[in-house]
Coordinates of C-alpha atoms in Angstrom, one line a residue:
M744 CA 0.0 0.0 -0.5
C745 CA 1.2 3.6 -0.5
M746 CA 1.9 5.0 2.6
F747 CA 2.0 8.7 0.8
L748 CA -1.5 8.2 -0.6
S749 CA -3.8 9.6 3.0
L750 CA -0.9 12.7 3.1
V751 CA -1.8 13.8 -0.6
L752 CA -5.3 12.7 -1.5
S753 CA -7.8 14.9 1.1
S754 CA -10.6 13.4 -0.9
P755 CA -12.3 10.4 0.9
I756 CA -14.1 9.7 -2.5
I757 CA -10.9 8.9 -4.0
I758 CA -9.6 6.7 -1.0
V759 CA -13.3 5.0 -1.1
S760 CA -13.1 4.2 -4.3
L761 CA -9.4 3.0 -4.9
V762 CA -9.9 0.9 -1.9
G763 CA -12.9 -0.7 -3.4
F764 CA -11.3 -1.2 -6.2
N765 CA -8.0 -2.8 -4.4
K766 CA -10.4 -6.3 -4.3
M767 CA -10.5 -6.6 -7.6
K768 CA -8.6 -8.2 -9.9
G769 CA -5.2 -5.6 -11.3
G770 CA -5.9 -3.0 -8.1
R771 CA -3.4 -3.7 -6.6
I772 CA -1.3 -2.8 -9.7
L773 CA -3.5 0.6 -10.7
L774 CA -3.0 1.4 -7.0
L775 CA 0.3 1.3 -7.4
L776 CA 0.3 3.5 -10.9
V777 CA -1.9 6.1 -8.9
C778 CA 0.5 6.2 -6.0
S779 CA 3.4 7.1 -8.4
T780 CA 1.4 9.9 -9.6
V781 CA 0.8 11.2 -7.0
I782 CA 3.6 11.7 -5.5
T783 CA 5.1 12.8 -8.8
L784 CA 2.4 15.3 -8.9
G785 CA 3.5 16.3 -4.7
V786 CA 6.7 16.9 -6.1
F787 CA 6.0 19.0 -9.1
A788 CA 3.9 21.0 -6.9
A789 CA 5.7 21.6 -4.2
G790 CA 7.5 24.2 -6.6
P791 CA 11.1 25.8 -6.4
P792 CA 13.6 24.2 -3.3
T793 CA 13.6 26.8 -0.4
C794 CA 16.8 26.7 1.2
P795 CA 19.0 24.4 -1.6
A796 CA 23.1 23.5 0.1
D797 CA 24.5 22.7 -3.4
L798 CA 25.6 26.6 -3.9
G799 CA 27.0 26.6 -0.8
G800 CA 24.2 28.8 1.5
K801 CA 21.5 27.6 3.5
C802 CA 18.1 29.2 5.7
S803 CA 18.7 28.7 9.3
G804 CA 15.4 27.9 11.6
S805 CA 14.5 31.6 11.7
G806 CA 14.0 31.7 7.7
E807 CA 17.5 34.1 7.6
W808 CA 19.8 32.8 4.8
E809 CA 23.5 32.6 5.7
G810 CA 26.3 32.8 4.3
E811 CA 26.6 34.1 0.4
F812 CA 24.1 34.2 -2.0
F813 CA 26.6 34.2 -4.8
P814 CA 28.7 31.3 -3.3
G815 CA 32.0 31.0 -6.2
I816 CA 32.1 34.4 -8.0
P817 CA 34.7 36.5 -6.9
K818 CA 34.5 40.6 -7.2
I819 CA 34.1 41.6 -10.9
K820 CA 37.6 43.1 -11.8
Y821 CA 39.0 44.6 -15.5
E822 CA 41.7 42.2 -16.2
G823 CA 41.6 43.8 -20.3
P824 CA 40.8 42.4 -23.7
S825 CA 42.9 40.2 -23.6
S826 CA 41.7 38.6 -21.0
K827 CA 39.6 34.8 -21.4
N828 CA 37.4 34.9 -17.8
P829 CA 34.2 35.3 -18.4
L830 CA 33.8 37.0 -14.4
A831 CA 36.2 39.8 -16.0
F832 CA 35.5 42.9 -17.5
K833 CA 37.9 43.4 -20.5
W834 CA 36.6 46.8 -21.3
Y835 CA 35.2 48.9 -18.4
N836 CA 38.1 50.1 -16.3
A837 CA 36.3 52.1 -13.3
E838 CA 39.2 53.7 -13.0
E839 CA 40.0 55.0 -15.9
E840 CA 39.8 58.6 -17.3
I841 CA 38.7 59.2 -20.3
L842 CA 37.7 63.3 -21.9
G843 CA 39.0 64.2 -18.0
K844 CA 36.4 61.8 -15.9
K845 CA 36.8 58.3 -14.9
M846 CA 34.5 55.6 -17.1
K847 CA 32.4 54.3 -14.0
D848 CA 31.9 59.1 -13.6
W849 CA 29.9 58.5 -16.7
M850 CA 28.6 55.5 -16.8
R851 CA 26.7 56.2 -13.1
F852 CA 25.9 52.1 -13.4
S853 CA 23.1 50.8 -12.1
I854 CA 20.9 48.1 -11.5
A855 CA 17.2 47.5 -12.3
F856 CA 16.2 44.5 -8.8
W857 CA 12.9 44.2 -11.1
H858 CA 14.8 42.3 -13.9
T859 CA 17.8 41.0 -11.3
F860 CA 15.6 40.0 -8.3
R861 CA 12.2 39.6 -9.0
G862 CA 12.5 38.1 -13.0
T863 CA 11.2 34.9 -14.2
G864 CA 11.9 33.8 -17.3
G865 CA 7.9 33.8 -17.4
D866 CA 6.7 34.4 -20.9
P867 CA 2.5 34.6 -21.9
F868 CA 4.0 31.4 -23.4
G869 CA 4.8 30.2 -20.5
A870 CA 6.0 29.5 -17.4
P871 CA 8.9 30.5 -15.0
T872 CA 12.0 29.0 -15.6
K873 CA 13.7 30.6 -13.1
Y874 CA 13.6 29.8 -9.0
W875 CA 16.9 30.7 -7.9
P876 CA 18.5 29.5 -4.6
W877 CA 16.8 32.2 -1.8
E878 CA 13.6 32.4 -3.5
D879 CA 10.9 30.3 -1.0
G880 CA 8.2 30.6 -3.3
T881 CA 6.5 33.5 -1.3
N882 CA 6.3 37.1 -1.2
S883 CA 6.4 37.8 2.0
L884 CA 8.2 39.9 3.9
A885 CA 10.8 38.1 5.5
M886 CA 11.7 36.9 1.3
A887 CA 11.3 40.7 0.1
K888 CA 14.3 41.5 3.0
R889 CA 15.8 38.5 1.9
R890 CA 15.9 39.7 -2.2
M891 CA 17.1 43.0 -0.7
R892 CA 19.9 41.0 1.3
A893 CA 21.2 39.1 -2.3
N894 CA 20.6 42.6 -3.8
F895 CA 23.4 44.8 -2.5
E896 CA 26.1 41.3 -2.5
F897 CA 25.4 41.8 -6.0
L898 CA 26.2 45.4 -5.9
E899 CA 29.2 44.9 -4.3
K900 CA 30.1 41.5 -6.4
I901 CA 29.9 43.6 -9.7
G902 CA 31.4 46.7 -8.4
V903 CA 28.0 49.3 -9.1
D904 CA 26.9 51.4 -7.1
R905 CA 23.5 52.5 -7.7
W906 CA 20.2 50.2 -7.4
C907 CA 16.8 51.2 -9.1
F908 CA 13.5 49.9 -7.8
H909 CA 10.1 50.0 -7.9
D910 CA 7.6 50.3 -4.8
R911 CA 5.7 46.8 -5.3
D912 CA 9.0 44.9 -6.8
I913 CA 11.1 45.3 -3.3
A914 CA 7.9 45.0 -0.6
P915 CA 4.2 42.6 -1.2
D916 CA 1.2 44.4 -1.8
G917 CA -0.8 44.6 1.1
E918 CA -4.8 44.3 2.1
T919 CA -5.0 48.3 2.2
L920 CA -2.9 51.5 1.0
E921 CA -1.6 51.5 4.6
E922 CA -0.5 48.2 5.4
S923 CA 1.3 48.5 1.9
N924 CA 3.3 51.3 3.2
R925 CA 4.0 50.3 6.4
N926 CA 5.8 46.4 4.7
L927 CA 7.6 49.3 2.2
D928 CA 8.6 51.2 5.3
E929 CA 10.1 48.2 7.3
V930 CA 12.3 46.8 3.6
V931 CA 13.6 50.1 3.1
A932 CA 14.7 50.2 6.4
L933 CA 16.9 47.3 5.7
A934 CA 17.9 49.1 2.3
K935 CA 19.0 51.4 3.8
E936 CA 20.6 49.7 6.3
L937 CA 22.8 48.4 3.4
Q938 CA 23.3 50.8 1.7
G939 CA 25.5 52.5 4.2
T940 CA 27.0 55.7 2.3
K941 CA 28.4 54.8 -0.9
I942 CA 25.2 53.1 -2.3
R943 CA 22.3 54.4 -3.1
P944 CA 19.4 54.7 -6.2
L945 CA 19.9 55.9 -9.3
W946 CA 16.4 56.7 -8.6
G947 CA 13.0 55.2 -7.6
T948 CA 9.4 54.4 -8.6
A949 CA 5.7 54.0 -7.8
Q950 CA 4.0 50.7 -9.5
L951 CA 0.6 51.8 -11.3
F952 CA 0.1 49.1 -14.4
M953 CA -0.1 45.9 -12.2
H954 CA -2.5 45.5 -10.1
P955 CA -5.9 45.5 -11.5
R956 CA -6.7 48.5 -10.2
Y957 CA -5.0 50.6 -12.6
M958 CA -6.8 48.7 -15.4
H959 CA -7.7 51.6 -17.2
G960 CA -4.4 53.6 -16.1
G961 CA -3.4 55.6 -12.6
A962 CA -2.9 59.5 -13.5
T963 CA -5.8 58.6 -16.6
S964 CA -7.9 56.9 -14.9
S965 CA -12.0 57.4 -15.4
E966 CA -12.0 57.3 -12.1
V967 CA -11.0 59.4 -9.2
G968 CA -10.5 57.4 -6.6
V969 CA -8.0 55.4 -8.9
Y970 CA -6.2 59.1 -9.2
A971 CA -6.1 59.5 -5.9
Y972 CA -5.3 56.4 -5.2
A973 CA -1.9 56.5 -7.4
A974 CA -1.3 59.5 -5.9
A975 CA -1.1 58.4 -2.8
Q976 CA 1.4 55.7 -4.2
V977 CA 3.3 57.9 -6.0
K978 CA 4.0 60.5 -2.7
K979 CA 4.8 57.3 -0.7
A980 CA 7.5 55.9 -3.9
M981 CA 8.8 59.3 -4.4
E982 CA 9.3 59.9 -0.2
V983 CA 11.7 56.5 0.1
T984 CA 13.8 57.6 -2.7
H985 CA 14.5 60.6 -0.8
Y986 CA 14.8 58.4 2.4
L987 CA 17.2 56.5 0.2
G988 CA 19.2 59.5 -1.0
G989 CA 17.6 58.9 -4.4
E990 CA 18.9 61.3 -7.3
N991 CA 16.2 61.3 -9.4
Y992 CA 12.3 59.3 -9.3
V993 CA 10.8 58.4 -12.3
F994 CA 7.9 58.1 -13.8
W995 CA 6.6 55.6 -16.7
G996 CA 2.8 55.5 -17.3
G997 CA 2.4 51.8 -19.0
R998 CA -1.0 52.4 -18.7
E999 CA -1.4 55.9 -19.2
G1000 CA -3.3 55.8 -23.0
Y1001 CA -6.5 53.8 -24.3
Q1002 CA -7.3 51.1 -26.4
S1003 CA -9.9 52.8 -27.9
L1004 CA -10.8 56.4 -29.2
L1005 CA -13.9 55.3 -29.0
N1006 CA -14.5 54.9 -25.2
T1007 CA -12.4 57.8 -24.5
D1008 CA -11.8 61.4 -23.5
M1009 CA -8.7 61.8 -24.5
E1010 CA -8.3 66.1 -23.9
R1011 CA -9.5 65.4 -20.9
E1012 CA -7.5 62.5 -19.9
L1013 CA -4.7 64.4 -20.8
D1014 CA -5.0 67.4 -18.9
H1015 CA -5.3 64.7 -15.7
L1016 CA -2.2 63.6 -16.6
G1017 CA -1.2 67.4 -16.7
R1018 CA -2.2 67.9 -13.4
F1019 CA -1.1 65.0 -11.9
C1020 CA 3.0 65.8 -12.9
E1021 CA 2.5 69.4 -11.7
A1022 CA 1.0 67.7 -8.2
A1023 CA 4.3 65.5 -7.8
V1024 CA 6.4 68.9 -9.0
A1025 CA 4.7 70.3 -6.3
Y1026 CA 5.5 67.8 -3.3
K1027 CA 8.9 67.1 -4.2
K1028 CA 9.1 70.5 -3.4
K1029 CA 7.9 70.2 -0.4
I1030 CA 9.9 67.7 1.1
G1031 CA 13.2 68.7 0.2
F1032 CA 13.8 66.4 -2.5
N1033 CA 16.4 67.8 -4.9
G1034 CA 16.2 65.1 -7.4
T1035 CA 15.4 65.0 -10.8
L1036 CA 11.5 64.0 -11.9
L1037 CA 12.4 61.6 -15.4
I1038 CA 9.4 60.8 -17.3
E1039 CA 10.3 57.7 -19.6
P1040 CA 8.5 57.7 -23.0
K1041 CA 7.1 54.4 -25.0
P1042 CA 4.5 54.4 -27.8
Q1043 CA 2.8 51.4 -26.5
E1044 CA 2.9 47.6 -24.5
P1045 CA 0.7 47.1 -22.5
T1046 CA -2.1 49.8 -24.2
K1047 CA -2.5 50.2 -27.4
H1048 CA -1.5 54.0 -27.5
Q1049 CA 0.7 55.2 -24.5
Y1050 CA 0.4 59.4 -24.0
D1051 CA 4.6 59.5 -23.6
W1052 CA 4.7 57.9 -27.5
D1053 CA 8.2 59.2 -27.9
A1054 CA 10.5 62.0 -26.8
A1055 CA 9.2 64.3 -29.4
T1056 CA 5.8 63.7 -27.9
T1057 CA 6.7 63.7 -24.2
A1058 CA 8.5 66.7 -24.9
N1059 CA 6.0 68.8 -26.5
F1060 CA 3.0 67.4 -23.6
L1061 CA 5.7 69.2 -21.0
R1062 CA 5.8 72.6 -22.5
K1063 CA 2.2 72.6 -23.4
Y1064 CA 1.6 72.1 -19.4
G1065 CA 4.4 74.5 -18.0
L1066 CA 6.5 71.5 -16.9
I1067 CA 9.9 72.2 -18.9
G1068 CA 12.8 72.8 -16.1
E1069 CA 10.6 70.5 -13.6
F1070 CA 11.3 67.2 -15.6
K1071 CA 13.5 65.5 -18.1
L1072 CA 13.1 62.4 -20.2
N1073 CA 15.0 58.7 -18.6
I1074 CA 15.5 57.2 -22.6
E1075 CA 14.6 53.1 -22.8
C1076 CA 16.4 51.7 -26.0
N1077 CA 14.0 49.2 -26.8
H1078 CA 11.1 51.5 -26.2
A1079 CA 12.4 53.9 -29.0
T1080 CA 12.9 51.3 -31.2
L1081 CA 8.8 49.9 -30.7
S1082 CA 8.6 53.9 -31.9
G1083 CA 9.9 53.5 -35.0
H1084 CA 13.1 55.7 -33.9
S1085 CA 16.6 54.3 -33.4
C1086 CA 17.9 55.3 -29.8
H1087 CA 20.2 57.4 -30.9
H1088 CA 17.3 59.5 -32.5
E1089 CA 16.0 59.5 -29.3
L1090 CA 19.0 60.3 -27.3
E1091 CA 19.5 63.4 -29.7
T1092 CA 15.9 64.7 -29.5
A1093 CA 15.7 64.3 -25.6
R1094 CA 19.3 66.7 -25.6
I1095 CA 18.7 69.0 -28.3
N1096 CA 15.7 69.8 -26.1
G1097 CA 17.5 70.4 -23.3
L1098 CA 16.0 67.1 -21.7
L1099 CA 18.4 64.2 -21.4
G1100 CA 18.7 63.0 -17.7
N1101 CA 18.9 58.9 -17.9
I1102 CA 19.5 55.7 -20.4
D1103 CA 17.2 52.6 -19.8
A1104 CA 20.4 50.8 -21.3
N1105 CA 18.5 47.7 -22.9
T1106 CA 18.3 46.9 -27.3
G1107 CA 15.1 44.8 -28.5
D1108 CA 15.1 42.2 -31.2
P1109 CA 14.5 43.8 -34.5
Q1110 CA 12.3 40.6 -36.0
I1111 CA 10.0 40.6 -32.4
G1112 CA 7.5 43.4 -32.0
W1113 CA 7.8 43.9 -28.5
D1114 CA 9.1 45.4 -25.9
T1115 CA 12.3 42.1 -24.8
D1116 CA 14.5 44.5 -22.1
Q1117 CA 17.7 42.3 -24.0
F1118 CA 21.3 43.8 -22.4
M1119 CA 22.7 45.9 -25.2
T1120 CA 25.4 44.3 -27.2
D1121 CA 26.0 45.8 -30.3
I1122 CA 29.0 47.7 -30.2
S1123 CA 27.4 50.0 -33.0
E1124 CA 24.8 50.8 -31.5
A1125 CA 26.8 51.4 -27.8
T1126 CA 29.0 53.8 -29.9
L1127 CA 26.2 56.3 -30.8
V1128 CA 24.3 56.1 -26.9
M1129 CA 28.2 57.0 -26.0
L1130 CA 28.0 60.2 -28.8
S1131 CA 24.8 61.6 -27.5
V1132 CA 26.7 61.2 -24.3
I1133 CA 29.3 62.8 -24.5
R1134 CA 27.6 65.6 -26.3
N1135 CA 25.8 66.2 -23.0
G1136 CA 28.6 66.7 -21.4
G1137 CA 27.3 63.2 -19.4
L1138 CA 24.4 61.9 -17.2
A1139 CA 24.6 63.2 -14.1
P1140 CA 22.4 62.8 -12.1
G1141 CA 21.5 60.1 -14.0
G1142 CA 23.2 57.7 -15.7
F1143 CA 22.6 54.0 -17.4
N1144 CA 20.4 51.2 -15.9
F1145 CA 19.9 48.4 -16.6
D1146 CA 16.8 47.7 -17.6
A1147 CA 17.3 44.5 -19.2
K1148 CA 16.7 40.8 -17.8
L1149 CA 18.2 37.4 -18.4
R1150 CA 16.3 35.7 -21.7
R1151 CA 14.2 32.7 -20.5
E1152 CA 17.0 30.2 -21.2
S1153 CA 19.1 31.4 -18.7
T1154 CA 18.6 29.9 -15.2
D1155 CA 22.3 29.7 -13.8
V1156 CA 22.4 31.9 -10.9
E1157 CA 26.2 33.3 -12.2
D1158 CA 23.9 34.0 -15.6
I1159 CA 23.1 37.7 -13.6
F1160 CA 26.8 38.5 -13.6
L1161 CA 27.9 37.3 -17.3
A1162 CA 25.0 39.6 -18.3
H1163 CA 26.3 42.7 -16.8
I1164 CA 29.3 42.2 -17.3
S1165 CA 28.3 41.9 -21.4
G1166 CA 25.9 45.2 -21.2
M1167 CA 28.7 47.2 -18.9
D1168 CA 31.5 46.0 -21.5
T1169 CA 29.4 47.0 -24.3
L1170 CA 28.5 50.7 -23.2
A1171 CA 32.5 50.9 -22.3
R1172 CA 33.6 50.0 -25.5
G1173 CA 31.0 51.9 -26.9
L1174 CA 32.7 55.1 -25.0
R1175 CA 36.2 54.3 -26.4
S1176 CA 35.3 54.1 -29.7
A1177 CA 33.2 57.5 -29.6
V1178 CA 36.5 58.5 -28.9
K1179 CA 38.0 58.0 -31.0
L1180 CA 36.0 59.2 -33.4
I1181 CA 35.8 63.0 -31.4
E1182 CA 39.6 62.8 -31.3
D1183 CA 39.7 61.7 -35.1
G1184 CA 38.0 64.6 -36.1
S1185 CA 37.2 63.2 -39.7
L1186 CA 33.5 62.4 -38.9
A1187 CA 32.5 66.5 -37.8
E1188 CA 34.7 68.1 -40.4
L1189 CA 32.5 66.2 -42.8
V1190 CA 29.6 67.5 -41.4
R1191 CA 31.2 71.1 -41.0
K1192 CA 31.7 70.6 -44.5
R1193 CA 28.1 70.1 -45.2
Y1194 CA 26.5 72.6 -43.7
Q1195 CA 29.6 75.2 -44.5
S1196 CA 26.9 77.7 -46.7
F1197 CA 25.4 78.3 -43.6
D1198 CA 28.5 79.8 -42.5
T1199 CA 28.7 82.8 -44.8
E1200 CA 27.2 85.7 -43.8
I1201 CA 23.5 85.3 -46.0
G1202 CA 23.6 82.3 -43.6
A1203 CA 24.7 83.9 -40.3
Q1204 CA 21.1 86.6 -41.4
V1205 CA 18.7 83.2 -41.6
E1206 CA 20.7 81.4 -38.7
A1207 CA 19.8 84.2 -36.7
G1208 CA 16.2 85.3 -37.1
K1209 CA 16.7 87.9 -39.9
G1210 CA 17.0 86.1 -43.3
D1211 CA 13.0 87.8 -44.6
F1212 CA 11.5 85.8 -47.4
E1213 CA 11.7 89.4 -49.8
T1214 CA 15.5 89.0 -49.5
L1215 CA 16.2 85.5 -50.5
E1216 CA 14.0 85.9 -53.1
K1217 CA 16.1 88.9 -54.4
L1218 CA 19.3 86.4 -53.6
A1219 CA 17.3 83.1 -55.2
M1220 CA 17.5 85.0 -58.6
K1221 CA 20.6 86.4 -58.7
W1222 CA 22.6 83.1 -57.8
G1223 CA 19.8 81.2 -60.4
E1224 CA 19.9 77.1 -60.0
P1225 CA 21.7 76.4 -56.5
K1226 CA 24.2 73.4 -56.2
V1227 CA 23.4 70.6 -54.6
P1228 CA 26.4 69.1 -52.4
S1229 CA 26.9 65.3 -51.9
A1230 CA 25.8 64.6 -48.5
K1231 CA 28.8 61.7 -48.6
Q1232 CA 26.5 59.1 -46.4
E1233 CA 29.2 56.2 -47.4
L1234 CA 31.8 58.3 -46.1
A1235 CA 31.1 58.8 -42.5
E1236 CA 30.1 55.1 -42.5
M1237 CA 33.2 54.6 -43.3
I1238 CA 34.8 56.5 -40.7
F1239 CA 32.3 55.2 -38.0
Q1240 CA 32.6 51.8 -38.9
S1241 CA 37.1 52.6 -38.8
A1242 CA 36.2 53.7 -34.8
L1243 CA 34.6 50.3 -33.6

């Protein structure tokens, strides 16, 4: 008989049926098969192991993790391009000075808590694939604190002193707003202790897209109760970001948009969003938070149309509601491609409008039409990104946040390090290539020559706003048909490729 049977099968009907059938011919064989199946199901239903010992860490009786979260993985160091060590930087040398700044100050790298410690590998077609050794399958406060400790061990080993978070990523949602706030306070107190004096958030934000209450958005919801709840959640998230010494605060409106204009008052929703941002500015000043407020453009997903579609759309929104000077933009490269632009285009649009504040360093797959949040590994793309950063004079108080996740098929703890090393090295190599382009000067000279006709007296008048149509008409008649020179596009691409 199966001794495990009575522990698993809770239905007396099933037990009676099996016992009765056991008297029949073949009953014992069937019962053995059922017992084997039940045991197998019990194993799978148990979920991921709570405290496996194979990686050197374990849980104490109190639930506290003992030992390292990443045993066997040393602090990652720079070894140079010739190194074959996968757990070493080949291009990112934090203390190396480039164009008057240390590389770490150009980059200001940050780790995204949600992808790194809450990412499961799940997608719309499959269950989670990642069960980190320290996870116990719950979203309890104890588990939240354990993740936070893992976060800071990772930061120390990867050599990064900034991190980013959503409020509900780091602490569990409660039954009430008051309970949610208490949960957040408890986890934030631990984070403050673990940060010490050298680590701080690059930015914090509120998660206003996952809970069902936000199905129509937060600041653009048709329900004023949801608008109020969103405001309360942002208020609290801004307070804890300030308490932790955060340098920025981000607004990502994943559901601030619409699915259909037939049932949407777009003008009213945009006005509500503008008022929400105004209130955020007022509260930031009230609590003495000196960090930068950032809006992160994205065209769609999960909504059909998101109000902050791209950098240009968001800049226009800020101008309309008098928020220029109060907000900057957090440009995410994968969002740029979803909006039909390159990341370089979005960065330059933000930069020339004085709005480039931060970069979410990731990329998408041109064969996939959604936000895949992959680590950037394309040297050409990284070089263009760094050209914009250099032209901007850097990103401080912003930086590069790795809003990127492991692929579904990457399931080893070591993969977390490998992915970030690759992303950091790619951007560092992009910085080096951008510097080569600038110091060579050939590309800048090509661009200067292309526009040299505007360096003349009449060109200067046009650029100064003094080129009236009557004067220009007379010149056009005098000069005749203009000669249009080659743009030298192929030469520009050759120069660019030679720097990589």
